[in-house]
CSV table of C-alpha atoms in Angstrom, one decimal:
chain,number,residue,atom,x,y,z
A,96,UNK,CA,-12.0,-27.6,4.7
A,97,UNK,CA,-14.3,-27.5,7.3
A,98,UNK,CA,-17.3,-25.3,6.1
A,99,UNK,CA,-18.2,-24.5,9.4
A,100,UNK,CA,-14.8,-23.2,10.2
A,101,UNK,CA,-14.9,-19.1,9.7
A,102,UNK,CA,-11.1,-18.9,8.5
A,103,UNK,CA,-9.3,-15.9,7.7
A,104,UNK,CA,-8.9,-13.9,4.2
A,105,UNK,CA,-6.1,-11.6,3.5
A,106,UNK,CA,-7.1,-8.6,0.7
A,107,UNK,CA,-4.1,-7.7,-0.7
A,108,UNK,CA,-4.3,-3.5,-2.2
A,109,UNK,CA,-0.9,-2.5,-4.0
A,110,UNK,CA,-1.9,1.9,-4.1
A,111,UNK,CA,0.4,4.2,-5.0
A,112,UNK,CA,-1.5,8.0,-5.1
A,113,UNK,CA,-4.5,6.5,-4.8
A,114,UNK,CA,-6.0,8.7,-2.0
A,115,UNK,CA,-9.6,9.5,-4.3
A,116,UNK,CA,-10.2,4.8,-4.1
A,117,UNK,CA,-9.6,4.1,-0.5
A,118,UNK,CA,-13.1,5.1,0.3
A,119,UNK,CA,-14.9,4.3,-2.0
A,120,UNK,CA,-13.3,0.2,-2.0
A,121,UNK,CA,-13.9,-0.4,1.4
A,122,UNK,CA,-17.6,0.9,0.5
A,123,UNK,CA,-17.6,-1.8,-2.1
A,124,UNK,CA,-16.0,-4.5,-0.2
A,125,UNK,CA,-18.7,-3.8,3.5
A,126,UNK,CA,-20.9,-4.1,0.2
A,127,UNK,CA,-20.0,-7.5,-1.6
A,128,UNK,CA,-18.4,-9.2,0.9
A,129,UNK,CA,-20.6,-8.4,3.5
A,130,UNK,CA,-22.1,-12.3,4.1
A,131,UNK,CA,-19.5,-13.7,3.3
A,132,UNK,CA,-18.8,-16.1,6.1
A,133,UNK,CA,-15.2,-15.5,6.5
A,134,UNK,CA,-13.0,-13.4,9.0
A,135,UNK,CA,-11.6,-10.9,6.4
A,136,UNK,CA,-8.3,-8.7,6.6
A,137,UNK,CA,-7.9,-5.6,4.3
A,138,UNK,CA,-3.5,-4.9,4.1
A,139,UNK,CA,-3.1,-2.0,2.8
A,140,UNK,CA,-0.3,-1.6,0.5
A,141,UNK,CA,1.2,1.8,0.8
A,142,UNK,CA,4.0,2.0,-2.1
A,143,UNK,CA,5.6,5.4,-1.4
A,144,UNK,CA,2.6,7.4,-2.3
A,145,UNK,CA,3.4,11.6,-2.4
A,146,UNK,CA,-1.2,12.0,-2.0
A,147,UNK,CA,-2.8,11.6,1.1
A,148,UNK,CA,-3.4,8.3,0.6
A,149,UNK,CA,-1.9,6.6,3.4
A,150,UNK,CA,-3.3,9.1,5.3
A,151,UNK,CA,-7.0,8.2,4.4
A,152,UNK,CA,-5.9,4.4,4.9
A,153,UNK,CA,-4.8,5.6,8.6
A,154,UNK,CA,-8.1,7.2,9.1
A,155,UNK,CA,-10.0,3.9,7.8
A,156,UNK,CA,-7.7,1.8,9.6
A,157,UNK,CA,-8.7,3.5,13.2
A,158,UNK,CA,-12.8,3.3,12.0
A,159,UNK,CA,-12.3,-0.8,11.0
A,160,UNK,CA,-10.2,-3.1,12.8
A,161,UNK,CA,-10.2,-5.1,9.9
A,162,UNK,CA,-7.5,-2.7,7.5
A,163,UNK,CA,-4.3,-3.4,8.1
A,164,UNK,CA,-1.5,-0.8,6.4
A,165,UNK,CA,2.3,-1.3,5.3
A,166,UNK,CA,3.6,1.7,4.5
A,167,UNK,CA,6.9,1.1,2.4
A,168,UNK,CA,9.8,3.5,2.8
A,169,UNK,CA,9.3,4.7,-1.1
A,170,UNK,CA,8.5,3.9,-4.7
A,171,UNK,CA,9.2,0.1,-5.9
A,172,UNK,CA,7.6,-1.0,-7.6
A,173,UNK,CA,3.8,-3.0,-7.6
A,174,UNK,CA,5.8,-6.4,-7.5
A,175,UNK,CA,7.3,-5.2,-4.6
A,176,UNK,CA,4.4,-4.0,-2.7
A,177,UNK,CA,2.4,-7.8,-3.4
A,178,UNK,CA,5.6,-9.7,-2.3
A,179,UNK,CA,5.4,-7.0,1.1
A,180,UNK,CA,1.6,-7.4,1.3
A,181,UNK,CA,2.5,-11.9,1.3
A,182,UNK,CA,4.4,-11.9,3.8
A,183,UNK,CA,2.7,-10.0,6.1
A,184,UNK,CA,-1.0,-11.2,4.9
A,185,UNK,CA,-2.2,-13.6,8.4
A,186,UNK,CA,-5.0,-15.1,5.9
A,187,UNK,CA,-5.7,-18.4,5.7
A,188,UNK,CA,-6.1,-17.0,2.1
A,189,UNK,CA,-4.8,-14.5,-0.3
A,190,UNK,CA,-6.3,-12.6,-3.0
A,191,UNK,CA,-4.0,-9.6,-4.0
A,192,UNK,CA,-6.4,-7.0,-5.7
A,193,UNK,CA,-6.4,-3.3,-7.1
A,194,UNK,CA,-8.1,-0.2,-5.5
A,195,UNK,CA,-9.7,1.3,-8.2
A,196,UNK,CA,-12.4,-1.7,-8.3
A,197,UNK,CA,-11.1,-3.4,-11.7
A,198,UNK,CA,-10.8,-6.5,-9.9
A,199,UNK,CA,-14.8,-7.0,-8.7
A,200,UNK,CA,-15.2,-8.3,-5.2
A,201,UNK,CA,-18.1,-10.1,-5.3
A,202,UNK,CA,-16.1,-12.2,-8.0
A,203,UNK,CA,-14.5,-13.3,-3.8
A,204,UNK,CA,-17.3,-15.0,-3.4
A,205,UNK,CA,-16.6,-17.5,-6.1
A,206,UNK,CA,-12.9,-18.1,-5.2
A,207,UNK,CA,-13.9,-19.0,-2.0
A,208,UNK,CA,-16.4,-21.5,-3.5
A,209,UNK,CA,-13.8,-23.2,-5.8
A,210,UNK,CA,-11.2,-23.1,-2.9
A,211,UNK,CA,-13.4,-24.7,-0.6
A,212,UNK,CA,-14.0,-27.3,-2.8
A,213,UNK,CA,-10.0,-28.1,-3.3
A,214,UNK,CA,-7.8,-25.1,-5.3
A,215,UNK,CA,-4.7,-24.0,-4.3
A,216,UNK,CA,-6.1,-21.1,-6.6
A,217,UNK,CA,-8.6,-19.3,-8.2
A,218,UNK,CA,-7.7,-16.9,-10.8
A,219,UNK,CA,-9.5,-14.5,-12.1
A,220,UNK,CA,-9.7,-14.8,-16.4
A,221,UNK,CA,-10.3,-11.6,-18.5
A,222,UNK,CA,-14.2,-12.2,-20.5
A,223,UNK,CA,-12.9,-9.5,-22.8
A,224,UNK,CA,-10.6,-6.8,-23.6
A,225,UNK,CA,-12.1,-4.4,-25.2
A,226,UNK,CA,-11.5,-2.0,-22.5
A,227,UNK,CA,-8.3,-2.3,-24.1
A,228,UNK,CA,-6.6,-0.7,-27.0
A,229,UNK,CA,-5.8,-2.5,-30.2
A,230,UNK,CA,-2.2,-2.7,-30.2
A,231,UNK,CA,-2.5,-3.5,-26.4
A,232,UNK,CA,-4.3,-6.4,-26.9
A,233,UNK,CA,-1.9,-7.2,-29.5
A,234,UNK,CA,0.7,-7.0,-27.6
A,235,UNK,CA,-0.7,-8.7,-24.3
A,236,UNK,CA,-1.8,-11.5,-26.6
A,237,UNK,CA,2.3,-11.9,-28.2
A,238,UNK,CA,4.0,-11.6,-24.4
A,239,UNK,CA,1.6,-15.1,-23.3
A,240,UNK,CA,2.0,-17.0,-26.7
A,241,UNK,CA,5.5,-16.4,-26.4
A,242,UNK,CA,6.0,-16.8,-22.8
A,243,UNK,CA,4.0,-19.5,-22.4
A,244,UNK,CA,6.1,-21.7,-24.9
A,245,UNK,CA,9.4,-20.1,-23.8
A,246,UNK,CA,9.0,-20.6,-20.1
A,247,UNK,CA,8.2,-24.3,-18.4
A,248,UNK,CA,6.0,-22.5,-16.4
A,249,UNK,CA,2.8,-21.5,-17.9
A,250,UNK,CA,0.7,-19.1,-17.0
A,251,UNK,CA,-2.5,-18.6,-18.2
A,252,UNK,CA,-3.6,-15.7,-20.8
A,253,UNK,CA,-5.7,-12.7,-19.8
A,254,UNK,CA,-5.3,-13.1,-15.9
A,255,UNK,CA,-3.8,-10.6,-13.8
A,256,UNK,CA,-3.3,-10.8,-10.3
A,257,UNK,CA,-6.8,-10.6,-9.9
A,258,UNK,CA,-6.6,-14.4,-7.5
A,259,UNK,CA,-7.1,-16.7,-3.9
A,260,UNK,CA,-3.8,-18.6,-2.8
A,261,UNK,CA,-4.0,-21.1,-0.5
A,262,UNK,CA,-2.0,-20.9,3.2
A,263,UNK,CA,0.1,-23.5,1.1
A,264,UNK,CA,0.9,-22.1,-1.6
A,265,UNK,CA,1.6,-18.7,-0.1
A,266,UNK,CA,4.3,-20.3,2.5
A,267,UNK,CA,6.0,-21.2,-0.7
A,268,UNK,CA,6.4,-17.7,-2.6
A,269,UNK,CA,7.6,-16.8,0.3
A,270,UNK,CA,10.7,-18.4,-0.3
A,271,UNK,CA,11.1,-17.6,-3.1
A,272,UNK,CA,13.8,-14.6,-2.2
A,273,UNK,CA,14.6,-13.3,-5.7
A,274,UNK,CA,14.9,-10.0,-6.0
A,275,UNK,CA,13.5,-9.0,-9.7
A,276,UNK,CA,10.1,-10.1,-9.5
A,277,UNK,CA,7.8,-10.9,-11.9
A,278,UNK,CA,4.5,-11.7,-9.9
A,279,UNK,CA,2.0,-13.8,-13.0
A,280,UNK,CA,4.6,-16.5,-12.7
A,281,UNK,CA,6.0,-17.0,-9.3
A,282,UNK,CA,2.8,-17.0,-8.5
A,283,UNK,CA,1.7,-19.7,-11.4
A,284,UNK,CA,5.2,-21.9,-10.2
A,285,UNK,CA,4.6,-23.5,-7.0
A,286,UNK,CA,1.5,-25.7,-9.2
A,287,UNK,CA,-1.0,-27.5,-7.8
A,288,UNK,CA,-4.3,-27.3,-8.0
A,289,UNK,CA,-6.4,-24.5,-10.2
A,290,UNK,CA,-9.0,-22.9,-12.5
A,291,UNK,CA,-9.6,-20.0,-13.7
A,292,UNK,CA,-12.9,-17.7,-13.6
A,293,UNK,CA,-13.8,-15.5,-16.4
A,294,UNK,CA,-15.6,-11.7,-15.2
A,295,UNK,CA,-16.0,-8.9,-16.9
A,296,UNK,CA,-13.4,-5.9,-16.2
A,297,UNK,CA,-14.7,-2.4,-15.5
A,298,UNK,CA,-13.4,0.7,-16.1
A,299,UNK,CA,-11.6,2.1,-13.4
A,300,UNK,CA,-13.8,3.9,-10.4
A,301,UNK,CA,-11.7,6.9,-9.7
A,302,UNK,CA,-7.9,8.2,-9.9
A,303,UNK,CA,-5.6,7.2,-13.6
A,304,UNK,CA,-3.6,3.8,-14.6
A,305,UNK,CA,0.0,3.7,-13.4
A,306,UNK,CA,1.3,2.0,-16.2
A,307,UNK,CA,2.6,2.3,-20.2
A,308,UNK,CA,3.7,1.3,-22.7
A,309,UNK,CA,7.4,1.5,-21.5
A,310,UNK,CA,6.5,0.7,-18.4
A,311,UNK,CA,4.6,-2.7,-20.0
A,312,UNK,CA,7.5,-3.5,-22.5
A,313,UNK,CA,9.9,-3.4,-18.8
A,314,UNK,CA,7.7,-5.7,-17.2
A,315,UNK,CA,7.4,-8.0,-20.3
A,316,UNK,CA,11.1,-8.7,-20.1
A,317,UNK,CA,10.7,-9.3,-16.6
A,318,UNK,CA,8.6,-11.8,-17.0
A,319,UNK,CA,10.7,-13.3,-19.8
A,320,UNK,CA,14.3,-14.0,-18.5
A,321,UNK,CA,12.7,-14.5,-15.1
A,322,UNK,CA,11.2,-17.9,-16.3
A,323,UNK,CA,13.1,-18.7,-19.2
A,324,UNK,CA,16.4,-19.1,-21.0
A,325,UNK,CA,15.5,-19.0,-23.9
A,326,UNK,CA,17.0,-15.5,-25.5
A,327,UNK,CA,20.1,-17.1,-24.4
A,328,UNK,CA,20.4,-20.5,-25.5
A,329,UNK,CA,19.0,-19.0,-29.1
A,330,UNK,CA,22.4,-17.4,-29.5
A,331,UNK,CA,23.9,-20.7,-29.9
A,332,UNK,CA,21.7,-21.6,-32.6
A,333,UNK,CA,22.1,-18.1,-33.8
A,334,UNK,CA,25.7,-18.7,-34.1
A,335,UNK,CA,25.7,-22.0,-35.3
A,336,UNK,CA,24.0,-21.2,-38.6
A,337,UNK,CA,25.4,-17.9,-39.2
A,338,UNK,CA,29.0,-20.1,-39.2
A,339,UNK,CA,27.4,-22.1,-41.5
A,340,UNK,CA,26.5,-19.8,-43.7
A,341,UNK,CA,30.3,-18.2,-44.0
A,342,UNK,CA,31.4,-22.1,-44.3
A,343,UNK,CA,29.4,-22.5,-47.2
A,344,UNK,CA,30.5,-18.8,-48.7
A,345,UNK,CA,34.0,-18.8,-48.0
A,346,UNK,CA,33.8,-22.6,-50.1
A,347,UNK,CA,32.3,-21.0,-52.9
A,348,UNK,CA,34.7,-18.0,-53.2
A,349,UNK,CA,37.9,-20.5,-52.9
A,350,UNK,CA,36.1,-22.5,-55.7
A,351,UNK,CA,34.7,-19.7,-57.4
A,352,UNK,CA,38.6,-17.7,-57.3
A,353,UNK,CA,40.1,-21.2,-58.1
A,354,UNK,CA,38.0,-21.5,-61.1
A,355,UNK,CA,37.9,-17.9,-62.1
A,356,UNK,CA,41.4,-16.9,-61.2
A,357,UNK,CA,41.5,-13.5,-58.4
A,358,UNK,CA,38.5,-11.3,-58.6
A,359,UNK,CA,38.1,-7.8,-55.9
A,360,UNK,CA,35.1,-8.1,-53.7
A,361,UNK,CA,32.4,-4.5,-53.7
A,362,UNK,CA,32.6,-2.3,-50.9
A,363,UNK,CA,29.4,-2.5,-50.4
A,364,UNK,CA,28.9,-6.3,-50.2
A,365,UNK,CA,31.7,-5.7,-47.4
A,366,UNK,CA,30.2,-3.2,-45.3
A,367,UNK,CA,27.0,-4.9,-45.3
A,368,UNK,CA,29.2,-8.1,-44.4
A,369,UNK,CA,30.4,-6.2,-42.0
A,370,UNK,CA,27.1,-4.4,-40.9
A,371,UNK,CA,25.1,-7.2,-40.2
A,372,UNK,CA,27.5,-9.4,-38.0
A,373,UNK,CA,28.3,-6.0,-36.0
A,374,UNK,CA,24.6,-5.9,-35.5
A,375,UNK,CA,24.3,-9.2,-34.5
A,376,UNK,CA,27.7,-8.8,-32.3
A,377,UNK,CA,25.7,-6.1,-30.0
A,378,UNK,CA,22.5,-7.6,-30.0
A,379,UNK,CA,23.4,-11.1,-28.5
A,380,UNK,CA,25.7,-8.7,-25.7
A,381,UNK,CA,22.6,-6.7,-25.0
A,382,UNK,CA,20.7,-10.1,-24.2
A,383,UNK,CA,24.1,-11.3,-22.3
A,384,UNK,CA,23.8,-7.9,-20.8
A,385,UNK,CA,20.0,-8.3,-19.2
A,386,UNK,CA,20.7,-11.7,-17.9
A,387,UNK,CA,24.6,-10.2,-16.3
A,388,UNK,CA,22.4,-7.6,-14.9
A,389,UNK,CA,19.9,-9.5,-13.1
A,390,UNK,CA,22.9,-11.4,-12.0
A,391,UNK,CA,24.4,-8.5,-10.1
A,392,UNK,CA,21.4,-7.1,-8.5
A,393,UNK,CA,20.5,-10.3,-7.4
A,394,UNK,CA,24.4,-11.0,-5.9
A,395,UNK,CA,23.7,-7.7,-3.7
A,396,UNK,CA,20.9,-9.5,-1.8
A,397,UNK,CA,19.2,-6.2,-0.8
A,398,UNK,CA,15.8,-6.4,0.7
A,399,UNK,CA,12.7,-6.6,-2.3
A,400,UNK,CA,11.2,-3.5,-0.1
A,401,UNK,CA,11.8,-2.2,2.9
A,402,UNK,CA,8.4,-0.9,5.5
A,403,UNK,CA,8.6,2.2,7.0
A,404,UNK,CA,5.1,1.5,9.1
A,405,UNK,CA,3.5,-0.7,10.4
A,406,UNK,CA,-0.4,-2.3,11.7
A,407,UNK,CA,1.1,-5.7,10.3
A,408,UNK,CA,3.4,-8.1,11.7
A,409,UNK,CA,4.8,-11.4,8.9
A,410,UNK,CA,2.1,-14.0,9.0
A,411,UNK,CA,2.3,-16.7,9.9
């Protein structure tokens, strides 16, 4: 890439009830990226906010032509909001980032440097997770280990959505039509050259996090079912092992009956077996239900998001 060419960099910023964060975010962007040798587009995606977030974005857009916005018709979720931003961003490279300034804008200089060296994806990696509680650190570490072991698509541990993505990766992502969006996996799936940049994640500048443990659990479940069929395949192995154990036990019962005569099994052992196998069946049906539910959603082919208002056309 020609270093003298002023390419366009698009920042995709999904927001939901973040009225307190809009102005500080833009101030920091102006301060940290003023020396960046690129044209800049700041694309806010208002994911159905119920406070004055959208009003603040409109005011900012009137003052600064670099600020663009999409207003979704309701809350579709962060993954859908990022998808909307990716579809409409016009940049030669795109950086999805949070408005709460936990994704330090100064790191974008490092992202751009590696991009100009030829990397298609430059992702931010947390140097530590000290700001997270012990349970959250443990669960996050376990998720990355399990996901990377079960899926053919590898996602870097401690890497979030904050990254720079080249236009050719964006063009591939735009051709991935699934409705259940797990963006960390989608970002990693196209491949190409990538590199990580470590950084210390600061505390939120304003507002409160919209994530809780229930949402994180469902997020992890979406990730595993979107990029791995192992939860389905494992029940074939479980069924095979149980069938083998049942056959061994049946042979044991027949031989014991032939040698010692007929006896009457106890009620406790019978109920234990019934409850055990019943629970196995319910769990396996639940896993099947997760995949069937996703197939049902995909088969409807509903749009991932609906744009109500926009100052940005779809990127080319």
